[in-house]
Amino acid sequence: MTTSAVPPALAMRGLVATFGPTRALDGASLTVAPGTIHGLIGHNGAGKSTLIKVLAGLVTPQAGTIALDGATVTGMTPGRAEALGIAFIHQERLLVPTATVGEALFLGRESAGSRFGIRRGSLRRRAEAALERVFGVTLPKGALIRDLSTAQQQIVQITRALLADPKILVFDEPTAALAQREVEHLFAAIRRLKAQGLTTLYISHYLAEIEQLCDTVTVMRNGRDVAHVDPRQVPEGGLAQLMIGRPVTELYPRQRAAAGEPVLALAGVGVGPGVRDISFTLRRGEVLGLTGLLGSGAKDLVRALFGLAPITAGTVTVDGQAARLKNPTEAVRRGIALVPEDRRAHGVALDLGIRENLTLASLGRLSRWGWLDREAERRRALDLIGELQVKTGGPDAPVRTLSGGNQQKVALGKWLAREAHLYILDEPTIGVDIAAKAEIYRLIAEAAGRGAGILLLSADPDELLGLCDRILVLFRGTIVAEHEAAGTDAGTLLQAALTGGRGAAGAASTVPAHAA
Amino acid sequence: MTLSPRRLAIDYGLLILLAGLVAVFAVAEPAFLRVNNLFSILQAVAIVALLGVGVTVTMIAGGFDLSVGGLAAFVQMAAAYSLVVLDGSTGSAILLCLGLGILVGLGNAVLIVRLGIPDLLATLGMLFLLAGLQLVPTGGRSIAPGLILLDGSTAQGTFTDGFLALGRHRVWDILPVPVLVLAVVAAALWLVMAWTRFGRVFYAIGGNELAARLAGAPTRLYRVAAYVISATVASIGGILLAARIGRGDVSAGNGLMLDAVAAALIGHAVLGANRPNILGTVVGAVFVGVLLNGLTMLNAPYYLQDLVKGAVLIGALAVTYGLAPRRA
Ligand SMILES: Nc1ncnc2c1ncn2[C@@H]1O[C@H](COP(=O)(O)OP(=O)(O)OP(=O)(O)O)[C@@H](O)[C@H]1O
Ligand SMILES: [Mg+2]
């Protein structure tokens, strides 16, 4: 058999899907050759998630066809998709919050995991073996899904999909919540399965990942596929231009604000048993990066700073005054703004309108004697929608109807609407497209220029290096390294995050891929 | 934006239906449209509408309050007890009733906000507690002037004229006091919920409490406030109820809770709000009132009432959940 006779593993043609007046898909097509890793990129709201929801049978298209291995499939349903060997990791995490990890991985598919040699033992032992095998991680014993961090939940969701032994695996921004080491594990697993004949469809806004991983790329814009390229043939910045329709110049703002008075000072701070002896000072106008792997304690520290978890040791000084941050209300009153990582769960009220979400943190400024100035509120909301390029039919549409990246923009915009002294940003650009990223970076730099202090949590070394003045690396609950952004590189940061800075300096530029 | 039939059904379906009903009844029975009859309808629904408004406040904050019916009945007995058995004044009876209402609201708040008991369960418990408690002082008997007390003596007090006026007086000989009270309470709460930052926070808490908390709102305080408001409004309903029937009736509260919750749920469908809203609840209560009044005038049998209410409720829910756009 010659290769030209092999039909595509997946061929979607001329798909149209509408939500009320919105045309999410407007004649989109996608062809994926068997045994390849196929990238799918596009701006926020381009229709990527809708396209794969059509494949999953979650959205019924008004027009268009789907063919698998050359055979047309009509009336796709989720059950059908599973039976045909297509597994999905959707953008929204879809796990039962009260299930145990073992149940989440294996329930409903008792025979799963043969490809990984995991078939025997109790549910919990099989779960541990599977997670160890795929990601090299162990999760707390008997933990329920709702007790896990965003990253841990994502790991469970990916492992569940891998255990299904699918023929086609579809990822919708799988790495948004993951740190570098887990990403490497995931890529190793995908490549290993590719060698066994698996076909992968991979959606991401991290264009570097796409270039590194994918054999071919389909670019979507406004509900249509507009380009089909080999990522290795595209010049630097080319993918971004194809997606946005214009070149993205200057992703990171150039000017730096001068550092002023300290706005946040920590001395010997501890949070529970996991985080110990954290000391640093953040000055006005400064962007301070904070990074670390899953379990490094960075998230716990940030939660405590916002009054969501008790600080158990040391002192915190905000604007020169000792602060006991007992609850978020107290933190907000002190001028602290938090953009949480899991924005669907913590950042937005999905059933309220975009306007109501955007202005929630600045109602005081938009009202007099408690009376809302609706006109001012509307203007503020429209400004933010414009600045952040939120793709929507109007300011009163429920946030639920926005694409994933546009929901993130709303969660972030809520805080940009309010001028705080100290912004704590936990992965502020997860899931947003490159044009919006540039805009968010500009807004962050602008806030710093106004004299706010910025604490930026990020797992993306480029983002840290491009935006921060200084970067702190956490490892097992303590600060192990502090770098001037100008005097370090991605490899050094990763090395410190992986080994606690005790590794050999020579190994800094390569990331060890643990998976077999 | 064009108005599709579907959009029209979502936004105006209930109001169009209400107008249609009024037209049909007016043609079939001209007396229906007499101003006096219209105010009788409002008078009849005022108490249910008040309770519904209270429930709506808790629903806006993402909770629920089933205890309002039990509370109104309990307060009604308390008013009668205060007037008849304790021979109290109008003012003291009202103060006692409002005080009891606030206490019950705080009790609900402790159970739900402090102890974390799910709202439905906590307020269901409270409902039973109050329904039982109202029977204790009189050994399960209704309270009317001249009541023989448990110790054998005769109660000395009566319902004062001032108190009775709350339920029976018509301002300018036309506007019943309960309707006036409803208008004032509903308008005040509507203004707060729809036009102030506080109302916005109530809605945000109902949408995603954690997000509201992270935005700096003292969400627990707001949730406590919601239950206290709900209970206070319900106790106002109880006062009006006592004043209307002129005695303490042990069975007066029957059905109040379900009617109030139904009004609040029907209200979701008014003007395409698709969420709990004060105005919608009042419209919902009026809608049911018009329907029942019209059917009674047309001599429809009494036993059809619940059937009709059920049909209206299901129709409204179908509009809210079935027609409105939602994500798959
Ligand atoms: N349930 C819905 N109701 C209304 N509009 C919707 C719904 N789902 C998606 N849309 C709209 O369809 C368009 C495409 O959304 P989709 O989620 O496919 O985008 P995406 O390419 O995945 O974007 P992102 O990168 O932000 O995840 C968007 O404009 C979105 O607002
Ligand atoms: Mg998406």
Coordinates of C-alpha atoms and ligand atoms in Angstrom, one line a residue, chain A residues 19 22 24 43-50 91 173 205 391 401-406, chain B residues 327, ligand 1:
Chain A
F19 CA -25.2 30.1 18.7
T22 CA -22.9 34.1 16.6
A24 CA -18.8 30.0 15.9
H43 CA -7.4 33.7 18.2
N44 CA -9.7 33.6 21.2
G45 CA -13.2 32.8 19.9
A46 CA -11.9 31.6 16.5
G47 CA -13.9 28.4 16.9
K48 CA -11.3 25.9 17.9
S49 CA -13.2 24.5 20.9
T50 CA -16.5 24.5 19.0
Q91 CA -10.7 23.1 27.8
E173 CA -5.1 23.6 25.8
H205 CA -1.9 29.3 22.5
K391 CA -15.0 38.7 21.5
T401 CA -21.3 32.1 26.2
L402 CA -17.7 33.3 25.8
S403 CA -14.9 31.2 24.5
G404 CA -12.4 30.0 27.2
G405 CA -9.8 32.7 26.5
N406 CA -12.4 35.4 26.5
Chain B
R327 CA -24.6 26.1 27.0
Ligands
LIG1 N1 -22.8 28.2 24.2 C1 -22.5 29.3 23.5 N2 -23.4 30.3 23.4 C2 -23.1 31.4 22.7 N3 -21.9 31.6 22.1 C3 -21.0 30.7 22.1 C4 -21.2 29.5 22.9 N4 -20.1 28.7 22.7 C5 -19.2 29.4 22.0 N5 -19.8 30.6 21.6 C6 -19.1 31.6 20.7 O1 -18.5 30.9 19.6 C7 -17.3 31.5 19.3 C8 -16.2 30.5 19.2 O2 -16.0 30.0 20.5 P1 -14.9 28.8 20.8 O3 -15.1 28.4 22.2 O4 -15.0 27.7 19.8 O5 -13.5 29.6 20.6 P2 -12.0 29.1 20.8 O6 -11.4 29.2 19.4 O7 -12.0 27.8 21.5 O8 -11.4 30.3 21.7 P3 -10.4 30.2 22.9 O9 -9.0 30.2 22.4 O10 -10.7 31.5 23.7 O11 -10.7 29.0 23.7 C9 -17.0 32.6 20.3 O12 -17.4 33.8 19.8 C10 -18.0 32.3 21.5 O13 -18.4 33.4 22.1

